[in-house]
């Protein structure tokens, strides 16, 4: 089989769930693969590239800045010129040579109406092009839930035996030190009960539920963290900013996030669409109760360890909901482990012809 070239663009980006998956899984794969089997191909501006034993690091002269130039020009040229098989973690692939490719979800294909601005429409168009290229031509498709696998099969008529469910996880999260100084910056949360939500402030995260519920229950406090995106519905952000019981935290470091998770009443994820939904798993690893939407992949991932809400119905008694018994998260935390993710990927690669 060809040498596998891992797309190392994740080492140039702000860490989100996909970047963490790539960075941690590569380090676990390094312990499994034999020398010469894989390369990590990184841009010139990649940061904190780890020292690896069995995976060769190839640093190209070009930098990754303008999306999607790195993948479609620099990385793709390397893959073609050196006859490599690509491995991409982030819903993208070299268009002319898709290899082993992740599709975390096909959100842009299912909800194109969520993308309003010209920039967002271009991102949506590119994402749909990538979904189709992977679904039709990738050697192997990796995805993070059975839900997403079935949506790919239904949308693109991809044979199910080409799609492998490889769950995400939280291996390194337990090593993050909580930074409780965040409560000095956010005194409205210090020593008081509050709910916490975290993630990119995109439409699918359903800020409307948070805003509408907070308006209905002025005695409850919500901390909302995340980066505003052009695709956010502005009135929802403005409504939340006008509510005295909603605290917009701004950017939070990993340590600050962990501090809020360790002290909140519950972590709330009212999304109407998730391919996996990692933040509630991080919350469970901190001993925090989670309240999640009953849509898409979330019931599959969280089973009986979460409390569920209808993302279209904000009038919910959260005290009563949290009083309901849920199962221990221990089996989930054992199941969703990035070392096991790497083992699963390695096994799939070993089985390729």
GROMACS .gro file of C-alpha atoms in nm:
model
  353
    1UNK     CA    1   0.000   0.000   0.000
    2UNK     CA    2   0.109   0.360  -0.060
    3UNK     CA    3   0.264   0.566   0.218
    4UNK     CA    4  -0.011   0.757   0.396
    5UNK     CA    5   0.030   1.136   0.406
    6UNK     CA    6  -0.160   1.298   0.692
    7UNK     CA    7  -0.286   1.649   0.623
    8UNK     CA    8  -0.124   1.857   0.899
    9UNK     CA    9  -0.321   2.179   0.857
   10UNK     CA   10  -0.472   2.127   1.204
   11UNK     CA   11  -0.143   2.249   1.352
   12UNK     CA   12  -0.212   2.595   1.206
   13UNK     CA   13  -0.565   2.646   1.340
   14UNK     CA   14  -0.735   2.743   1.662
   15UNK     CA   15  -0.817   2.425   1.849
   16UNK     CA   16  -1.171   2.298   1.805
   17UNK     CA   17  -1.299   1.943   1.832
   18UNK     CA   18  -1.174   1.843   1.486
   19UNK     CA   19  -0.825   1.987   1.543
   20UNK     CA   20  -0.799   1.812   1.881
   21UNK     CA   21  -0.905   1.487   1.718
   22UNK     CA   22  -0.634   1.519   1.452
   23UNK     CA   23  -0.356   1.624   1.689
   24UNK     CA   24  -0.421   1.362   1.956
   25UNK     CA   25  -0.500   1.074   1.719
   26UNK     CA   26  -0.178   1.131   1.523
   27UNK     CA   27   0.021   1.097   1.845
   28UNK     CA   28  -0.158   0.773   1.929
   29UNK     CA   29  -0.109   0.643   1.573
   30UNK     CA   30   0.262   0.708   1.608
   31UNK     CA   31   0.272   0.433   1.873
   32UNK     CA   32   0.094   0.185   1.645
   33UNK     CA   33   0.238   0.225   1.296
   34UNK     CA   34   0.568   0.092   1.168
   35UNK     CA   35   0.835   0.334   1.039
   36UNK     CA   36   0.778   0.438   0.679
   37UNK     CA   37   0.404   0.370   0.688
   38UNK     CA   38   0.288   0.730   0.750
   39UNK     CA   39   0.402   1.090   0.711
   40UNK     CA   40   0.267   1.403   0.877
   41UNK     CA   41   0.275   1.678   0.612
   42UNK     CA   42   0.258   2.022   0.776
   43UNK     CA   43   0.264   2.380   0.646
   44UNK     CA   44   0.564   2.604   0.712
   45UNK     CA   45   0.365   2.796   0.975
   46UNK     CA   46   0.253   2.489   1.172
   47UNK     CA   47   0.298   2.531   1.548
   48UNK     CA   48   0.367   2.284   1.829
   49UNK     CA   49   0.433   1.995   1.592
   50UNK     CA   50   0.511   1.696   1.816
   51UNK     CA   51   0.822   1.485   1.810
   52UNK     CA   52   0.717   1.156   1.656
   53UNK     CA   53   0.900   0.825   1.650
   54UNK     CA   54   0.744   0.626   1.365
   55UNK     CA   55   0.562   0.892   1.164
   56UNK     CA   56   0.796   1.106   0.955
   57UNK     CA   57   0.731   1.481   0.968
   58UNK     CA   58   0.746   1.661   0.632
   59UNK     CA   59   0.734   2.040   0.657
   60UNK     CA   60   0.656   2.208   0.325
   61UNK     CA   61   0.780   2.557   0.237
   62UNK     CA   62   0.428   2.693   0.185
   63UNK     CA   63   0.211   2.830   0.464
   64UNK     CA   64  -0.156   2.761   0.531
   65UNK     CA   65  -0.360   3.078   0.558
   66UNK     CA   66  -0.631   3.114   0.297
   67UNK     CA   67  -0.883   2.832   0.311
   68UNK     CA   68  -0.880   2.598   0.113
   69UNK     CA   69  -0.552   2.671  -0.067
   70UNK     CA   70  -0.330   2.446   0.147
   71UNK     CA   71  -0.533   2.129   0.092
   72UNK     CA   72  -0.619   2.185  -0.273
   73UNK     CA   73  -0.283   2.318  -0.390
   74UNK     CA   74   0.015   2.249  -0.163
   75UNK     CA   75  -0.092   1.928   0.009
   76UNK     CA   76  -0.255   1.791  -0.306
   77UNK     CA   77   0.056   1.855  -0.518
   78UNK     CA   78   0.265   1.673  -0.257
   79UNK     CA   79   0.027   1.376  -0.253
   80UNK     CA   80   0.025   1.350  -0.634
   81UNK     CA   81   0.397   1.410  -0.688
   82UNK     CA   82   0.504   1.157  -0.425
   83UNK     CA   83   0.228   0.902  -0.493
   84UNK     CA   84   0.091   0.917  -0.140
   85UNK     CA   85  -0.250   0.828  -0.001
   86UNK     CA   86  -0.403   1.120   0.186
   87UNK     CA   87  -0.552   1.102   0.534
   88UNK     CA   88  -0.764   1.407   0.622
   89UNK     CA   89  -0.943   1.465   0.952
   90UNK     CA   90  -1.159   1.765   0.864
   91UNK     CA   91  -1.438   1.713   0.608
   92UNK     CA   92  -1.200   1.786   0.323
   93UNK     CA   93  -0.973   1.605   0.079
   94UNK     CA   94  -0.738   1.666  -0.212
   95UNK     CA   95  -1.003   1.682  -0.483
   96UNK     CA   96  -0.801   1.491  -0.742
   97UNK     CA   97  -0.678   1.223  -0.505
   98UNK     CA   98  -0.916   1.149  -0.214
   99UNK     CA   99  -0.780   0.874   0.008
  100UNK     CA  100  -0.876   0.801   0.369
  101UNK     CA  101  -1.113   1.083   0.454
  102UNK     CA  102  -1.326   1.194   0.749
  103UNK     CA  103  -1.677   1.327   0.706
  104UNK     CA  104  -1.789   1.441   1.050
  105UNK     CA  105  -2.129   1.550   0.918
  106UNK     CA  106  -2.293   1.681   0.602
  107UNK     CA  107  -2.446   1.989   0.763
  108UNK     CA  108  -2.398   2.214   0.459
  109UNK     CA  109  -2.577   1.966   0.234
  110UNK     CA  110  -2.870   1.921   0.473
  111UNK     CA  111  -2.914   2.284   0.585
  112UNK     CA  112  -2.791   2.511   0.301
  113UNK     CA  113  -3.050   2.769   0.404
  114UNK     CA  114  -2.846   2.837   0.720
  115UNK     CA  115  -2.576   3.004   0.511
  116UNK     CA  116  -2.680   3.360   0.432
  117UNK     CA  117  -2.381   3.580   0.349
  118UNK     CA  118  -2.179   3.557   0.030
  119UNK     CA  119  -1.881   3.422   0.225
  120UNK     CA  120  -2.091   3.160   0.399
  121UNK     CA  121  -2.251   3.052   0.073
  122UNK     CA  122  -1.905   2.996  -0.076
  123UNK     CA  123  -1.804   2.789   0.228
  124UNK     CA  124  -2.126   2.591   0.194
  125UNK     CA  125  -2.062   2.530  -0.177
  126UNK     CA  126  -1.704   2.416  -0.115
  127UNK     CA  127  -1.814   2.188   0.170
  128UNK     CA  128  -2.078   2.022  -0.047
  129UNK     CA  129  -1.818   1.968  -0.318
  130UNK     CA  130  -1.593   1.800  -0.061
  131UNK     CA  131  -1.871   1.580   0.076
  132UNK     CA  132  -1.952   1.454  -0.272
  133UNK     CA  133  -1.588   1.397  -0.369
  134UNK     CA  134  -1.529   1.194  -0.052
  135UNK     CA  135  -1.860   1.006  -0.071
  136UNK     CA  136  -1.807   0.910  -0.436
  137UNK     CA  137  -1.431   0.863  -0.472
  138UNK     CA  138  -1.249   0.823  -0.139
  139UNK     CA  139  -1.082   0.488  -0.081
  140UNK     CA  140  -1.214   0.481   0.276
  141UNK     CA  141  -1.463   0.710   0.452
  142UNK     CA  142  -1.439   0.762   0.826
  143UNK     CA  143  -1.721   0.921   1.023
  144UNK     CA  144  -1.799   0.982   1.388
  145UNK     CA  145  -2.149   0.838   1.435
  146UNK     CA  146  -2.389   0.587   1.289
  147UNK     CA  147  -2.625   0.880   1.232
  148UNK     CA  148  -2.376   1.051   1.000
  149UNK     CA  149  -2.301   0.724   0.822
  150UNK     CA  150  -2.669   0.680   0.741
  151UNK     CA  151  -2.704   1.041   0.619
  152UNK     CA  152  -2.410   0.987   0.380
  153UNK     CA  153  -2.560   0.663   0.250
  154UNK     CA  154  -2.900   0.827   0.202
  155UNK     CA  155  -2.768   1.145   0.040
  156UNK     CA  156  -2.494   1.008  -0.185
  157UNK     CA  157  -2.593   0.641  -0.222
  158UNK     CA  158  -2.250   0.542  -0.093
  159UNK     CA  159  -2.212   0.168  -0.021
  160UNK     CA  160  -2.218   0.118   0.354
  161UNK     CA  161  -1.909  -0.104   0.354
  162UNK     CA  162  -1.697   0.194   0.243
  163UNK     CA  163  -1.797   0.396   0.551
  164UNK     CA  164  -1.650   0.318   0.893
  165UNK     CA  165  -1.781   0.467   1.217
  166UNK     CA  166  -1.485   0.587   1.424
  167UNK     CA  167  -1.609   0.766   1.735
  168UNK     CA  168  -1.433   1.073   1.871
  169UNK     CA  169  -1.323   1.110   2.234
  170UNK     CA  170  -1.162   1.315   2.510
  171UNK     CA  171  -0.833   1.143   2.593
  172UNK     CA  172  -0.624   1.451   2.674
  173UNK     CA  173  -0.897   1.660   2.832
  174UNK     CA  174  -0.841   1.518   3.180
  175UNK     CA  175  -0.489   1.664   3.180
  176UNK     CA  176  -0.608   2.024   3.140
  177UNK     CA  177  -0.577   2.226   3.462
  178UNK     CA  178  -0.885   2.426   3.558
  179UNK     CA  179  -0.823   2.802   3.571
  180UNK     CA  180  -1.055   2.938   3.837
  181UNK     CA  181  -0.931   3.293   3.788
  182UNK     CA  182  -1.202   3.311   3.522
  183UNK     CA  183  -1.449   3.386   3.803
  184UNK     CA  184  -1.255   3.704   3.883
  185UNK     CA  185  -1.323   3.817   3.528
  186UNK     CA  186  -1.684   3.694   3.540
  187UNK     CA  187  -1.797   3.782   3.894
  188UNK     CA  188  -2.164   3.735   3.802
  189UNK     CA  189  -2.093   3.360   3.793
  190UNK     CA  190  -1.882   3.334   4.106
  191UNK     CA  191  -2.052   3.136   4.379
  192UNK     CA  192  -2.387   3.138   4.196
  193UNK     CA  193  -2.573   2.860   4.014
  194UNK     CA  194  -2.547   2.887   3.637
  195UNK     CA  195  -2.581   2.684   3.318
  196UNK     CA  196  -2.304   2.677   3.061
  197UNK     CA  197  -2.299   2.638   2.684
  198UNK     CA  198  -1.998   2.634   2.456
  199UNK     CA  199  -1.925   2.604   2.086
  200UNK     CA  200  -1.909   2.799   1.763
  201UNK     CA  201  -2.204   3.037   1.767
  202UNK     CA  202  -2.344   2.903   1.441
  203UNK     CA  203  -2.709   2.856   1.360
  204UNK     CA  204  -2.715   2.484   1.429
  205UNK     CA  205  -2.605   2.543   1.789
  206UNK     CA  206  -2.953   2.689   1.836
  207UNK     CA  207  -2.887   3.003   2.038
  208UNK     CA  208  -3.256   3.073   1.998
  209UNK     CA  209  -3.337   2.807   2.257
  210UNK     CA  210  -3.097   2.967   2.508
  211UNK     CA  211  -3.232   3.317   2.444
  212UNK     CA  212  -3.596   3.214   2.460
  213UNK     CA  213  -3.550   2.996   2.770
  214UNK     CA  214  -3.353   3.267   2.953
  215UNK     CA  215  -3.629   3.517   2.877
  216UNK     CA  216  -3.892   3.277   3.015
  217UNK     CA  217  -3.689   3.199   3.330
  218UNK     CA  218  -3.522   3.522   3.447
  219UNK     CA  219  -3.410   3.356   3.770
  220UNK     CA  220  -3.174   3.123   3.585
  221UNK     CA  221  -2.828   3.235   3.472
  222UNK     CA  222  -2.658   3.120   3.151
  223UNK     CA  223  -2.291   3.154   3.058
  224UNK     CA  224  -2.247   3.146   2.678
  225UNK     CA  225  -1.903   3.104   2.524
  226UNK     CA  226  -1.807   3.081   2.160
  227UNK     CA  227  -1.686   3.275   1.861
  228UNK     CA  228  -1.956   3.464   1.670
  229UNK     CA  229  -1.972   3.353   1.307
  230UNK     CA  230  -2.122   3.536   1.010
  231UNK     CA  231  -2.393   3.271   0.991
  232UNK     CA  232  -2.530   3.356   1.337
  233UNK     CA  233  -2.873   3.515   1.340
  234UNK     CA  234  -2.793   3.864   1.470
  235UNK     CA  235  -3.123   3.919   1.657
  236UNK     CA  236  -3.051   3.613   1.872
  237UNK     CA  237  -2.715   3.749   1.978
  238UNK     CA  238  -2.865   4.091   2.041
  239UNK     CA  239  -3.147   3.939   2.244
  240UNK     CA  240  -2.904   3.746   2.462
  241UNK     CA  241  -2.689   4.054   2.517
  242UNK     CA  242  -2.998   4.239   2.636
  243UNK     CA  243  -3.091   3.973   2.892
  244UNK     CA  244  -2.941   4.032   3.239
  245UNK     CA  245  -2.932   3.658   3.311
  246UNK     CA  246  -2.716   3.572   3.007
  247UNK     CA  247  -2.341   3.626   3.045
  248UNK     CA  248  -2.147   3.636   2.716
  249UNK     CA  249  -1.804   3.521   2.832
  250UNK     CA  250  -1.603   3.598   2.520
  251UNK     CA  251  -1.302   3.380   2.442
  252UNK     CA  252  -1.218   3.121   2.708
  253UNK     CA  253  -0.897   2.923   2.741
  254UNK     CA  254  -0.917   2.547   2.789
  255UNK     CA  255  -0.845   2.595   3.159
  256UNK     CA  256  -1.121   2.853   3.195
  257UNK     CA  257  -1.367   2.626   3.014
  258UNK     CA  258  -1.280   2.343   3.250
  259UNK     CA  259  -1.331   2.570   3.550
  260UNK     CA  260  -1.680   2.668   3.430
  261UNK     CA  261  -1.765   2.306   3.352
  262UNK     CA  262  -1.663   2.198   3.700
  263UNK     CA  263  -1.893   2.451   3.870
  264UNK     CA  264  -2.198   2.488   3.644
  265UNK     CA  265  -2.530   2.324   3.729
  266UNK     CA  266  -2.529   2.158   3.388
  267UNK     CA  267  -2.382   2.192   3.042
  268UNK     CA  268  -2.651   2.267   2.783
  269UNK     CA  269  -2.631   2.180   2.412
  270UNK     CA  270  -2.966   2.257   2.242
  271UNK     CA  271  -2.832   2.202   1.886
  272UNK     CA  272  -3.073   2.088   1.620
  273UNK     CA  273  -2.785   1.923   1.430
  274UNK     CA  274  -2.467   1.748   1.549
  275UNK     CA  275  -2.251   1.486   1.381
  276UNK     CA  276  -2.111   1.381   1.719
  277UNK     CA  277  -2.131   1.664   1.974
  278UNK     CA  278  -1.805   1.660   2.174
  279UNK     CA  279  -1.848   1.935   2.440
  280UNK     CA  280  -2.105   1.740   2.649
  281UNK     CA  281  -1.857   1.452   2.665
  282UNK     CA  282  -1.593   1.693   2.798
  283UNK     CA  283  -1.848   1.810   3.053
  284UNK     CA  284  -1.921   1.453   3.163
  285UNK     CA  285  -1.548   1.396   3.209
  286UNK     CA  286  -1.556   1.684   3.461
  287UNK     CA  287  -1.843   1.526   3.654
  288UNK     CA  288  -2.098   1.773   3.515
  289UNK     CA  289  -2.453   1.684   3.420
  290UNK     CA  290  -2.543   1.745   3.057
  291UNK     CA  291  -2.864   1.858   2.890
  292UNK     CA  292  -2.868   1.793   2.515
  293UNK     CA  293  -3.106   1.806   2.223
  294UNK     CA  294  -3.296   1.489   2.132
  295UNK     CA  295  -3.201   1.530   1.763
  296UNK     CA  296  -2.960   1.374   1.512
  297UNK     CA  297  -2.657   1.195   1.663
  298UNK     CA  298  -2.693   1.304   2.025
  299UNK     CA  299  -2.918   1.023   2.156
  300UNK     CA  300  -2.688   0.771   1.986
  301UNK     CA  301  -2.378   0.916   2.150
  302UNK     CA  302  -2.510   0.994   2.498
  303UNK     CA  303  -2.769   0.724   2.551
  304UNK     CA  304  -2.906   0.725   2.907
  305UNK     CA  305  -2.624   0.940   3.051
  306UNK     CA  306  -2.780   1.272   2.940
  307UNK     CA  307  -3.098   1.471   3.002
  308UNK     CA  308  -3.284   1.549   2.678
  309UNK     CA  309  -3.476   1.852   2.555
  310UNK     CA  310  -3.674   1.931   2.240
  311UNK     CA  311  -3.469   2.204   2.064
  312UNK     CA  312  -3.791   2.366   1.945
  313UNK     CA  313  -3.943   2.394   2.295
  314UNK     CA  314  -3.764   2.635   2.532
  315UNK     CA  315  -4.030   2.623   2.807
  316UNK     CA  316  -3.869   2.350   3.018
  317UNK     CA  317  -3.840   2.315   3.395
  318UNK     CA  318  -3.469   2.246   3.419
  319UNK     CA  319  -3.484   2.175   3.794
  320UNK     CA  320  -3.733   1.897   3.731
  321UNK     CA  321  -3.535   1.771   3.434
  322UNK     CA  322  -3.211   1.751   3.631
  323UNK     CA  323  -3.387   1.565   3.912
  324UNK     CA  324  -3.452   1.274   3.674
  325UNK     CA  325  -3.209   0.986   3.710
  326UNK     CA  326  -2.948   0.925   3.443
  327UNK     CA  327  -2.688   0.650   3.412
  328UNK     CA  328  -2.321   0.682   3.501
  329UNK     CA  329  -2.107   0.839   3.225
  330UNK     CA  330  -1.819   0.601   3.302
  331UNK     CA  331  -1.897   0.357   3.016
  332UNK     CA  332  -1.916   0.649   2.769
  333UNK     CA  333  -1.584   0.792   2.885
  334UNK     CA  334  -1.426   0.452   2.842
  335UNK     CA  335  -1.583   0.401   2.499
  336UNK     CA  336  -1.510   0.746   2.356
  337UNK     CA  337  -1.134   0.756   2.398
  338UNK     CA  338  -0.899   0.891   2.131
  339UNK     CA  339  -0.650   0.609   2.187
  340UNK     CA  340  -0.929   0.374   2.079
  341UNK     CA  341  -1.008   0.605   1.788
  342UNK     CA  342  -0.648   0.565   1.671
  343UNK     CA  343  -0.663   0.188   1.717
  344UNK     CA  344  -0.978   0.173   1.509
  345UNK     CA  345  -0.825   0.381   1.228
  346UNK     CA  346  -0.511   0.168   1.233
  347UNK     CA  347  -0.719  -0.149   1.211
  348UNK     CA  348  -0.913  -0.010   0.912
  349UNK     CA  349  -0.588   0.081   0.736
  350UNK     CA  350  -0.446  -0.263   0.804
  351UNK     CA  351  -0.753  -0.414   0.640
  352UNK     CA  352  -0.722  -0.211   0.321
  353UNK     CA  353  -0.627  -0.395   0.004
   0.00000   0.00000   0.00000
